[in-house]
């Protein structure tokens, strides 16, 4: 019979650092990290993103070199975003076989063939209005045309997979996007290409720095008619379940650190590999607070990413991936 204190002293397990390390049930590993890369079509040298210290927009050759360097540090996977020279209303650069993402995918696969290349499949970097699909002039103003977006997203995924993407990751939050992409991949003979679905993606203030990096901020309005309301928990399993039913192979929750409850709920309810996206805003909060001397960068980044794993994520997309790879080797 355990009567608790003073018989049971929980601190007894915390004095010896060896025992502490042995009892750590959550061990972050480089195997589960995914590093985002921004490939820019018109730059001729890399350019730092001011709100994301040490993250860069990169010309294709630099993106390939950087990817190879990441692979050399033990990173297994990268997530590719393209920033095109030209944008239009439909976002046609997204499915251009010679488009920026396709160029980057090819260059990275040839520089680092063993690196898993995941392509973000969306239109917002390619549309001149910055929304994740083409617009329709519905009564009361423009909105994103869900069903017109599906064909565009499907073409984009096929083009990315043909360029060599090992995985496609649809992030537009259009209803039916996973099914449209699965159907298109299969009829193109790409039935072995897995889909990592941004299934539970919230309309979050934490994407701010990314939109500067990807030059994809909406020109008007916001994404609340397609991305989820952070305050509607009943839609979490509905979204994740729908994507699985449509053929998603892996699921994603995004953002991550402020949504540990969501990661935990999806992880407990569904048997599919689960990724979590530690977003640009979450990166910036740690980086900028550390630069101001408020927190210790390494300890904060390790603690937060480990917490994402503790909540139930199998894969972690993070701008800290490169740093984490180094810290985990120390
Ligand atoms: C594109 C996309 C976004 C992010 C990933 N894919 C931006 C958005 O939805 O506005 C955000 C990533 C980040 O903040 O790091 N749909
Ligand atoms: Zn988008």
Short mmCIF file of N, CA and C in Angstrom, two decimals, residues 61-137:
data_model
loop_
_atom_site.label_atom_id
_atom_site.label_comp_id
_atom_site.label_asym_id
_atom_site.label_seq_id
_atom_site.Cartn_x
_atom_site.Cartn_y
_atom_site.Cartn_z
N UNK A 61 19.86 26.31 -57.06
CA UNK A 61 21.16 25.66 -56.82
C UNK A 61 21.51 25.69 -55.33
N UNK A 62 21.20 26.81 -54.68
CA UNK A 62 21.48 26.94 -53.26
C UNK A 62 20.58 26.00 -52.44
N UNK A 63 19.32 25.87 -52.88
CA UNK A 63 18.39 24.96 -52.19
C UNK A 63 18.93 23.52 -52.25
N UNK A 64 19.47 23.15 -53.40
CA UNK A 64 20.00 21.79 -53.56
C UNK A 64 21.23 21.57 -52.69
N UNK A 65 22.09 22.60 -52.66
CA UNK A 65 23.30 22.51 -51.84
C UNK A 65 22.94 22.40 -50.36
N UNK A 66 21.96 23.22 -49.96
CA UNK A 66 21.52 23.22 -48.57
C UNK A 66 20.90 21.87 -48.20
N UNK A 67 20.10 21.32 -49.11
CA UNK A 67 19.46 20.02 -48.86
C UNK A 67 20.52 18.94 -48.66
N UNK A 68 21.56 18.99 -49.48
CA UNK A 68 22.63 18.00 -49.34
C UNK A 68 23.34 18.18 -48.00
N UNK A 69 23.52 19.43 -47.58
CA UNK A 69 24.16 19.68 -46.28
C UNK A 69 23.29 19.15 -45.14
N UNK A 70 21.97 19.34 -45.26
CA UNK A 70 21.06 18.80 -44.23
C UNK A 70 21.18 17.27 -44.17
N UNK A 71 21.21 16.65 -45.34
CA UNK A 71 21.34 15.19 -45.38
C UNK A 71 22.63 14.76 -44.70
N UNK A 72 23.68 15.54 -44.91
CA UNK A 72 24.97 15.25 -44.27
C UNK A 72 24.90 15.34 -42.75
N UNK A 73 23.94 16.10 -42.24
CA UNK A 73 23.77 16.22 -40.78
C UNK A 73 22.77 15.20 -40.24
N UNK A 74 22.30 14.31 -41.09
CA UNK A 74 21.41 13.26 -40.62
C UNK A 74 19.94 13.52 -40.84
N UNK A 75 19.59 14.68 -41.40
CA UNK A 75 18.18 14.98 -41.69
C UNK A 75 17.71 14.05 -42.80
N UNK A 76 16.50 13.49 -42.65
CA UNK A 76 15.98 12.52 -43.60
C UNK A 76 15.02 13.09 -44.62
N UNK A 77 14.40 14.24 -44.29
CA UNK A 77 13.33 14.73 -45.16
C UNK A 77 13.26 16.24 -45.18
N UNK A 78 12.85 16.77 -46.32
CA UNK A 78 12.64 18.21 -46.47
C UNK A 78 11.24 18.46 -47.04
N UNK A 79 10.72 19.65 -46.77
CA UNK A 79 9.41 20.05 -47.28
C UNK A 79 9.62 21.27 -48.17
N UNK A 80 9.24 21.14 -49.44
CA UNK A 80 9.58 22.17 -50.43
C UNK A 80 8.44 23.14 -50.68
N UNK A 81 8.77 24.44 -50.62
CA UNK A 81 7.87 25.51 -51.03
C UNK A 81 8.53 26.27 -52.17
N UNK A 82 7.74 26.62 -53.19
CA UNK A 82 8.28 27.37 -54.31
C UNK A 82 7.71 28.78 -54.36
N UNK A 83 8.56 29.73 -54.70
CA UNK A 83 8.09 31.11 -54.90
C UNK A 83 8.38 31.48 -56.35
N UNK A 84 7.31 31.56 -57.17
CA UNK A 84 7.49 31.71 -58.62
C UNK A 84 7.79 33.14 -59.04
N UNK A 85 8.34 33.26 -60.24
CA UNK A 85 8.64 34.58 -60.81
C UNK A 85 7.34 35.31 -61.14
N UNK A 86 6.36 34.57 -61.63
CA UNK A 86 5.09 35.17 -62.04
C UNK A 86 3.91 34.49 -61.39
N UNK A 87 2.91 35.27 -61.05
CA UNK A 87 1.68 34.74 -60.46
C UNK A 87 0.51 35.10 -61.35
N UNK A 88 -0.56 34.29 -61.30
CA UNK A 88 -1.78 34.65 -62.02
C UNK A 88 -3.00 34.27 -61.19
N UNK A 89 -4.19 34.54 -61.72
CA UNK A 89 -5.40 34.33 -60.92
C UNK A 89 -5.63 32.86 -60.60
N UNK A 90 -5.21 31.97 -61.53
CA UNK A 90 -5.45 30.55 -61.32
C UNK A 90 -4.35 29.88 -60.50
N UNK A 91 -3.17 30.49 -60.47
CA UNK A 91 -2.03 29.85 -59.79
C UNK A 91 -1.36 28.82 -60.67
N UNK A 92 -1.34 29.08 -61.99
CA UNK A 92 -0.91 28.04 -62.93
C UNK A 92 0.57 27.66 -62.79
N UNK A 93 1.36 28.51 -62.16
CA UNK A 93 2.77 28.15 -61.94
C UNK A 93 2.92 26.91 -61.07
N UNK A 94 1.88 26.61 -60.31
CA UNK A 94 1.98 25.47 -59.38
C UNK A 94 2.09 24.15 -60.11
N UNK A 95 1.43 24.04 -61.28
CA UNK A 95 1.45 22.75 -61.99
C UNK A 95 2.29 22.81 -63.27
N UNK A 96 3.12 23.84 -63.36
CA UNK A 96 4.05 23.95 -64.49
C UNK A 96 5.19 22.94 -64.28
N UNK A 97 5.38 22.05 -65.24
CA UNK A 97 6.44 21.04 -65.07
C UNK A 97 7.83 21.68 -64.96
N UNK A 98 7.93 22.92 -65.46
CA UNK A 98 9.21 23.64 -65.31
C UNK A 98 9.11 24.70 -64.20
N UNK A 99 8.09 24.60 -63.37
CA UNK A 99 7.88 25.59 -62.30
C UNK A 99 8.97 25.52 -61.23
N UNK A 100 8.92 26.49 -60.34
CA UNK A 100 10.01 26.60 -59.35
C UNK A 100 10.06 25.40 -58.39
N UNK A 101 8.90 24.93 -57.94
CA UNK A 101 8.94 23.78 -57.02
C UNK A 101 9.48 22.55 -57.75
N UNK A 102 9.03 22.37 -59.01
CA UNK A 102 9.49 21.21 -59.78
C UNK A 102 10.99 21.29 -60.03
N UNK A 103 11.49 22.49 -60.35
CA UNK A 103 12.94 22.65 -60.53
C UNK A 103 13.69 22.30 -59.25
N UNK A 104 13.17 22.80 -58.13
CA UNK A 104 13.85 22.55 -56.85
C UNK A 104 13.82 21.07 -56.48
N UNK A 105 12.67 20.44 -56.73
CA UNK A 105 12.56 19.01 -56.41
C UNK A 105 13.60 18.21 -57.20
N UNK A 106 13.68 18.51 -58.52
CA UNK A 106 14.65 17.79 -59.36
C UNK A 106 16.08 18.03 -58.89
N UNK A 107 16.40 19.28 -58.59
CA UNK A 107 17.77 19.61 -58.18
C UNK A 107 18.12 18.95 -56.84
N UNK A 108 17.15 18.93 -55.93
CA UNK A 108 17.42 18.33 -54.62
C UNK A 108 17.55 16.82 -54.74
N UNK A 109 16.68 16.20 -55.54
CA UNK A 109 16.79 14.74 -55.70
C UNK A 109 18.12 14.38 -56.34
N UNK A 110 18.63 15.24 -57.22
CA UNK A 110 19.90 14.84 -57.82
C UNK A 110 21.08 15.15 -56.90
N UNK A 111 20.96 16.18 -56.06
CA UNK A 111 22.07 16.49 -55.13
C UNK A 111 22.09 15.54 -53.93
N UNK A 112 20.90 15.07 -53.53
CA UNK A 112 20.80 14.23 -52.32
C UNK A 112 19.73 13.16 -52.55
N UNK A 113 20.05 12.15 -53.35
CA UNK A 113 19.02 11.18 -53.76
C UNK A 113 18.35 10.45 -52.60
N UNK A 114 19.07 10.32 -51.49
CA UNK A 114 18.51 9.55 -50.36
C UNK A 114 17.58 10.39 -49.49
N UNK A 115 17.58 11.70 -49.71
CA UNK A 115 16.73 12.59 -48.91
C UNK A 115 15.27 12.46 -49.38
N UNK A 116 14.36 12.31 -48.43
CA UNK A 116 12.94 12.24 -48.78
C UNK A 116 12.44 13.65 -49.09
N UNK A 117 11.93 13.83 -50.29
CA UNK A 117 11.46 15.15 -50.70
C UNK A 117 9.94 15.20 -50.65
N UNK A 118 9.42 16.06 -49.78
CA UNK A 118 7.98 16.24 -49.63
C UNK A 118 7.63 17.58 -50.28
N UNK A 119 6.63 17.58 -51.15
CA UNK A 119 6.22 18.82 -51.81
C UNK A 119 4.96 19.36 -51.15
N UNK A 120 5.00 20.62 -50.71
CA UNK A 120 3.78 21.26 -50.23
C UNK A 120 2.91 21.52 -51.47
N UNK A 121 1.69 20.99 -51.44
CA UNK A 121 0.81 21.13 -52.59
C UNK A 121 -0.27 22.16 -52.27
N UNK A 122 -0.06 23.38 -52.76
CA UNK A 122 -1.04 24.44 -52.58
C UNK A 122 -0.87 25.46 -53.70
N UNK A 123 -1.77 26.43 -53.73
CA UNK A 123 -1.75 27.40 -54.82
C UNK A 123 -1.42 28.81 -54.35
N UNK A 124 -1.38 29.04 -53.03
CA UNK A 124 -1.30 30.43 -52.54
C UNK A 124 0.00 31.14 -52.91
N UNK A 125 1.08 30.39 -53.11
CA UNK A 125 2.32 31.04 -53.55
C UNK A 125 2.25 31.42 -55.04
N UNK A 126 1.25 30.87 -55.74
CA UNK A 126 1.20 31.00 -57.21
C UNK A 126 0.05 31.87 -57.70
N UNK A 127 -0.91 32.17 -56.81
CA UNK A 127 -2.03 33.02 -57.22
C UNK A 127 -1.70 34.48 -56.95
N UNK A 128 -2.15 35.37 -57.85
CA UNK A 128 -1.83 36.80 -57.67
C UNK A 128 -2.64 37.41 -56.52
N UNK A 129 -3.70 36.71 -56.08
CA UNK A 129 -4.49 37.20 -54.94
C UNK A 129 -4.08 36.52 -53.63
N UNK A 130 -3.22 35.53 -53.69
CA UNK A 130 -2.69 34.91 -52.47
C UNK A 130 -3.59 33.91 -51.77
N UNK A 131 -4.75 33.59 -52.37
CA UNK A 131 -5.60 32.58 -51.74
C UNK A 131 -5.20 31.18 -52.23
N UNK A 132 -5.69 30.16 -51.54
CA UNK A 132 -5.23 28.79 -51.78
C UNK A 132 -5.98 28.09 -52.91
N UNK A 133 -6.79 28.85 -53.66
CA UNK A 133 -7.49 28.29 -54.81
C UNK A 133 -8.02 29.44 -55.63
N UNK A 134 -8.57 29.14 -56.82
CA UNK A 134 -9.11 30.21 -57.66
C UNK A 134 -10.35 30.83 -56.99
N UNK A 135 -10.66 32.06 -57.38
CA UNK A 135 -11.78 32.77 -56.75
C UNK A 135 -13.06 32.60 -57.56
N UNK A 136 -14.14 32.73 -56.84
CA UNK A 136 -15.45 32.77 -57.49
C UNK A 136 -16.15 34.02 -56.96
N UNK A 137 -16.87 34.70 -57.82
CA UNK A 137 -17.53 35.93 -57.39
C UNK A 137 -18.89 35.67 -56.79
#
